[in-house]
mmCIF file with all atom_site columns, C-alpha atoms in Angstrom:
data_model
loop_
_atom_site.group_PDB
_atom_site.id
_atom_site.type_symbol
_atom_site.label_atom_id
_atom_site.label_alt_id
_atom_site.label_comp_id
_atom_site.label_asym_id
_atom_site.label_entity_id
_atom_site.label_seq_id
_atom_site.pdbx_PDB_ins_code
_atom_site.Cartn_x
_atom_site.Cartn_y
_atom_site.Cartn_z
_atom_site.occupancy
_atom_site.B_iso_or_equiv
_atom_site.pdbx_formal_charge
_atom_site.auth_seq_id
_atom_site.auth_comp_id
_atom_site.auth_asym_id
_atom_site.auth_atom_id
_atom_site.pdbx_PDB_model_num
ATOM 1   C CA . MET B 1 1   ? 36.563 10.069 -50.642 1.00 47.00 ? 1   MET B CA 1
ATOM 2   C CA . ALA B 1 2   ? 39.340 7.803  -49.462 1.00 52.00 ? 2   ALA B CA 1
ATOM 3   C CA . ASP B 1 3   ? 37.447 6.385  -46.472 1.00 58.00 ? 3   ASP B CA 1
ATOM 4   C CA . PRO B 1 4   ? 37.272 2.581  -46.970 1.00 60.00 ? 4   PRO B CA 1
ATOM 5   C CA . GLY B 1 5   ? 34.085 2.484  -44.896 1.00 61.00 ? 5   GLY B CA 1
ATOM 6   C CA . LEU B 1 6   ? 32.208 4.253  -47.687 1.00 56.00 ? 6   LEU B CA 1
ATOM 7   C CA . GLN B 1 7   ? 32.926 1.587  -50.296 1.00 55.00 ? 7   GLN B CA 1
ATOM 8   C CA . GLY B 1 8   ? 29.665 0.243  -51.678 1.00 58.00 ? 8   GLY B CA 1
ATOM 9   C CA . GLN B 1 9   ? 27.753 3.353  -50.584 1.00 59.00 ? 9   GLN B CA 1
ATOM 10  C CA . LEU B 1 10  ? 29.202 5.774  -53.137 1.00 57.00 ? 10  LEU B CA 1
ATOM 11  C CA . ASP B 1 11  ? 30.758 5.315  -56.567 1.00 64.00 ? 11  ASP B CA 1
ATOM 12  C CA . TYR B 1 12  ? 34.547 5.610  -56.758 1.00 60.00 ? 12  TYR B CA 1
ATOM 13  C CA . THR B 1 13  ? 35.427 5.517  -53.076 1.00 61.00 ? 13  THR B CA 1
ATOM 14  C CA . GLY B 1 14  ? 38.216 4.030  -51.027 1.00 61.00 ? 14  GLY B CA 1
ATOM 15  C CA . PRO B 1 15  ? 42.003 4.080  -51.327 1.00 66.00 ? 15  PRO B CA 1
ATOM 16  C CA . ALA B 1 16  ? 41.984 2.129  -54.615 1.00 70.00 ? 16  ALA B CA 1
ATOM 17  C CA . ALA B 1 17  ? 39.844 4.789  -56.332 1.00 68.00 ? 17  ALA B CA 1
ATOM 18  C CA . ARG B 1 18  ? 41.469 7.783  -54.642 1.00 65.00 ? 18  ARG B CA 1
ATOM 19  C CA . PRO B 1 19  ? 44.998 6.689  -53.709 1.00 64.00 ? 19  PRO B CA 1
ATOM 20  C CA . ARG B 1 20  ? 46.372 10.203 -53.302 1.00 63.00 ? 20  ARG B CA 1
ATOM 21  C CA . LEU B 1 21  ? 43.693 11.038 -50.714 1.00 59.00 ? 21  LEU B CA 1
ATOM 22  C CA . ALA B 1 22  ? 44.826 8.098  -48.605 1.00 54.00 ? 22  ALA B CA 1
ATOM 23  C CA . THR B 1 23  ? 48.487 9.137  -48.626 1.00 52.00 ? 23  THR B CA 1
ATOM 24  C CA . PRO B 1 24  ? 49.660 9.594  -45.022 1.00 54.00 ? 24  PRO B CA 1
ATOM 25  C CA . SER B 1 25  ? 52.268 12.180 -46.097 1.00 52.00 ? 25  SER B CA 1
ATOM 26  C CA . VAL B 1 26  ? 49.520 14.710 -46.834 1.00 47.00 ? 26  VAL B CA 1
ATOM 27  C CA . PRO B 1 27  ? 48.679 16.808 -43.769 1.00 52.00 ? 27  PRO B CA 1
ATOM 28  C CA . PRO B 1 28  ? 45.077 16.548 -42.543 1.00 52.00 ? 28  PRO B CA 1
ATOM 29  C CA . ALA B 1 29  ? 42.627 19.064 -43.955 1.00 49.00 ? 29  ALA B CA 1
ATOM 30  C CA . ARG B 1 30  ? 41.720 22.117 -41.937 1.00 51.00 ? 30  ARG B CA 1
ATOM 31  C CA . THR B 1 31  ? 38.087 21.665 -40.968 1.00 49.00 ? 31  THR B CA 1
ATOM 32  C CA . PHE B 1 32  ? 35.310 23.600 -39.376 1.00 51.00 ? 32  PHE B CA 1
ATOM 33  C CA . GLY B 1 33  ? 32.567 22.294 -37.120 1.00 55.00 ? 33  GLY B CA 1
ATOM 34  C CA . PRO B 1 34  ? 32.271 19.328 -34.799 1.00 58.00 ? 34  PRO B CA 1
ATOM 35  C CA . GLY B 1 35  ? 32.486 15.800 -36.130 1.00 57.00 ? 35  GLY B CA 1
ATOM 36  C CA . LEU B 1 36  ? 34.305 16.531 -39.384 1.00 51.00 ? 36  LEU B CA 1
ATOM 37  C CA . ARG B 1 37  ? 37.539 14.869 -38.198 1.00 55.00 ? 37  ARG B CA 1
ATOM 38  C CA . GLY B 1 38  ? 39.741 16.110 -41.055 1.00 53.00 ? 38  GLY B CA 1
ATOM 39  C CA . ARG B 1 39  ? 37.511 14.617 -43.760 1.00 54.00 ? 39  ARG B CA 1
ATOM 40  C CA . GLN B 1 40  ? 36.077 17.789 -45.239 1.00 54.00 ? 40  GLN B CA 1
ATOM 41  C CA . VAL B 1 41  ? 37.188 21.300 -46.052 1.00 54.00 ? 41  VAL B CA 1
ATOM 42  C CA . LEU B 1 42  ? 34.449 23.916 -46.217 1.00 57.00 ? 42  LEU B CA 1
ATOM 43  C CA . VAL B 1 43  ? 35.176 26.480 -48.924 1.00 69.00 ? 43  VAL B CA 1
ATOM 44  C CA . GLY B 1 44  ? 31.801 28.160 -49.379 1.00 75.00 ? 44  GLY B CA 1
ATOM 45  C CA . GLY B 1 45  ? 29.484 28.347 -52.339 1.00 86.00 ? 45  GLY B CA 1
ATOM 46  C CA . PHE B 1 46  ? 29.390 30.342 -55.554 1.00 90.00 ? 46  PHE B CA 1
ATOM 47  C CA . SER B 1 47  ? 28.385 33.981 -55.411 1.00 91.00 ? 47  SER B CA 1
ATOM 48  C CA . PRO B 1 48  ? 24.915 34.795 -56.797 1.00 94.00 ? 48  PRO B CA 1
ATOM 49  C CA . GLU B 1 49  ? 26.599 36.333 -59.848 1.00 93.00 ? 49  GLU B CA 1
ATOM 50  C CA . ASP B 1 50  ? 28.632 33.158 -60.454 1.00 92.00 ? 50  ASP B CA 1
ATOM 51  C CA . CYS B 1 51  ? 25.509 31.003 -60.079 1.00 94.00 ? 51  CYS B CA 1
ATOM 52  C CA . ASP B 1 52  ? 23.618 33.070 -62.628 1.00 95.00 ? 52  ASP B CA 1
ATOM 53  C CA . ASP B 1 53  ? 26.557 33.070 -65.025 1.00 93.00 ? 53  ASP B CA 1
ATOM 54  C CA . TYR B 1 54  ? 26.934 29.288 -64.732 1.00 92.00 ? 54  TYR B CA 1
ATOM 55  C CA . LEU B 1 55  ? 23.228 28.641 -65.289 1.00 94.00 ? 55  LEU B CA 1
ATOM 56  C CA . ALA B 1 56  ? 23.070 31.045 -68.226 1.00 94.00 ? 56  ALA B CA 1
ATOM 57  C CA . ARG B 1 57  ? 26.108 29.547 -69.961 1.00 92.00 ? 57  ARG B CA 1
ATOM 58  C CA . ARG B 1 58  ? 25.571 25.880 -69.107 1.00 91.00 ? 58  ARG B CA 1
ATOM 59  C CA . LEU B 1 59  ? 22.230 25.617 -70.879 1.00 87.00 ? 59  LEU B CA 1
ATOM 60  C CA . ALA B 1 60  ? 22.128 27.952 -73.879 1.00 89.00 ? 60  ALA B CA 1
ATOM 61  C CA . HIS B 1 61  ? 21.224 27.861 -77.548 1.00 87.00 ? 61  HIS B CA 1
ATOM 62  C CA . GLY B 1 62  ? 22.648 30.325 -80.039 1.00 90.00 ? 62  GLY B CA 1
ATOM 63  C CA . GLY B 1 63  ? 24.303 32.211 -77.213 1.00 89.00 ? 63  GLY B CA 1
ATOM 64  C CA . GLN B 1 64  ? 20.965 32.760 -75.446 1.00 92.00 ? 64  GLN B CA 1
ATOM 65  C CA . PRO B 1 65  ? 20.247 31.191 -72.037 1.00 93.00 ? 65  PRO B CA 1
ATOM 66  C CA . LEU B 1 66  ? 17.463 28.593 -72.113 1.00 91.00 ? 66  LEU B CA 1
ATOM 67  C CA . ILE B 1 67  ? 16.785 29.032 -68.399 1.00 93.00 ? 67  ILE B CA 1
ATOM 68  C CA . SER B 1 68  ? 14.923 32.315 -67.991 1.00 93.00 ? 68  SER B CA 1
ATOM 69  C CA . GLU B 1 69  ? 16.297 35.065 -65.781 1.00 95.00 ? 69  GLU B CA 1
ATOM 70  C CA . PRO B 1 70  ? 13.480 34.722 -63.203 1.00 96.00 ? 70  PRO B CA 1
ATOM 71  C CA . SER B 1 71  ? 14.063 30.942 -63.027 1.00 94.00 ? 71  SER B CA 1
ATOM 72  C CA . ARG B 1 72  ? 17.821 31.443 -62.681 1.00 95.00 ? 72  ARG B CA 1
ATOM 73  C CA . ARG B 1 73  ? 17.153 33.848 -59.802 1.00 96.00 ? 73  ARG B CA 1
ATOM 74  C CA . VAL B 1 74  ? 14.986 31.256 -57.998 1.00 96.00 ? 74  VAL B CA 1
ATOM 75  C CA . ILE B 1 75  ? 17.506 28.450 -58.598 1.00 96.00 ? 75  ILE B CA 1
ATOM 76  C CA . THR B 1 76  ? 20.351 30.679 -57.399 1.00 96.00 ? 76  THR B CA 1
ATOM 77  C CA . GLY B 1 77  ? 18.477 31.619 -54.240 1.00 95.00 ? 77  GLY B CA 1
ATOM 78  C CA . ARG B 1 78  ? 17.639 28.034 -53.367 1.00 95.00 ? 78  ARG B CA 1
ATOM 79  C CA . SER B 1 79  ? 21.083 26.655 -54.235 1.00 94.00 ? 79  SER B CA 1
ATOM 80  C CA . HIS B 1 80  ? 22.970 28.598 -51.531 1.00 92.00 ? 80  HIS B CA 1
ATOM 81  C CA . GLY B 1 81  ? 25.779 28.622 -54.112 1.00 92.00 ? 81  GLY B CA 1
ATOM 82  C CA . LEU B 1 82  ? 26.203 24.839 -54.110 1.00 91.00 ? 82  LEU B CA 1
ATOM 83  C CA . PRO B 1 83  ? 27.512 23.640 -57.503 1.00 90.00 ? 83  PRO B CA 1
ATOM 84  C CA . LEU B 1 84  ? 25.789 20.246 -57.223 1.00 91.00 ? 84  LEU B CA 1
ATOM 85  C CA . TYR B 1 85  ? 22.399 21.944 -56.802 1.00 93.00 ? 85  TYR B CA 1
ATOM 86  C CA . LEU B 1 86  ? 23.124 24.021 -59.900 1.00 94.00 ? 86  LEU B CA 1
ATOM 87  C CA . ASP B 1 87  ? 24.112 20.920 -61.888 1.00 92.00 ? 87  ASP B CA 1
ATOM 88  C CA . LEU B 1 88  ? 20.962 19.106 -60.798 1.00 92.00 ? 88  LEU B CA 1
ATOM 89  C CA . SER B 1 89  ? 18.869 22.100 -61.830 1.00 94.00 ? 89  SER B CA 1
ATOM 90  C CA . VAL B 1 90  ? 20.499 22.144 -65.255 1.00 92.00 ? 90  VAL B CA 1
ATOM 91  C CA . MET B 1 91  ? 19.917 18.401 -65.678 1.00 91.00 ? 91  MET B CA 1
ATOM 92  C CA . ARG B 1 92  ? 16.267 18.860 -64.681 1.00 90.00 ? 92  ARG B CA 1
ATOM 93  C CA . SER B 1 93  ? 15.980 21.590 -67.310 1.00 88.00 ? 93  SER B CA 1
ATOM 94  C CA . TYR B 1 94  ? 17.432 19.192 -69.893 1.00 84.00 ? 94  TYR B CA 1
ATOM 95  C CA . LEU B 1 95  ? 14.806 16.604 -68.998 1.00 87.00 ? 95  LEU B CA 1
ATOM 96  C CA . VAL B 1 96  ? 11.927 19.107 -69.101 1.00 85.00 ? 96  VAL B CA 1
ATOM 97  C CA . ARG B 1 97  ? 13.044 20.202 -72.584 1.00 82.00 ? 97  ARG B CA 1
ATOM 98  C CA . GLY B 1 98  ? 13.544 16.637 -73.791 1.00 80.00 ? 98  GLY B CA 1
ATOM 99  C CA . LEU B 1 99  ? 17.285 17.106 -74.344 1.00 70.00 ? 99  LEU B CA 1
ATOM 100 C CA . ASP B 1 100 ? 19.864 14.401 -73.680 1.00 63.00 ? 100 ASP B CA 1
ATOM 101 C CA . GLY B 1 101 ? 22.270 16.425 -71.493 1.00 54.00 ? 101 GLY B CA 1
ATOM 102 C CA . ARG B 1 102 ? 25.129 16.416 -74.014 1.00 53.00 ? 102 ARG B CA 1
ATOM 103 C CA . SER B 1 103 ? 24.298 19.719 -75.705 1.00 47.00 ? 103 SER B CA 1
#
């Protein structure tokens, strides 16, 4: 985010952290929906197949997924394809298993 008004609210914000986002030579983003004012581009989420593949590969041991297929299905359904939701689910799985997240 290059918006200086967000400094202090989020890590790594403002023109100093994201100088290329603040460049006036870049045309404004195409946006959808009221109130977005060129600050966000909506690209959609992952497909259910991509969600399952990500979850299966991201947390595995010996080539076998550590998140069961039924759990991956529930996570995928609730994530609406949002990558951050998937990452948070993987991190929660790390914590439940007592792993440090670097595996």
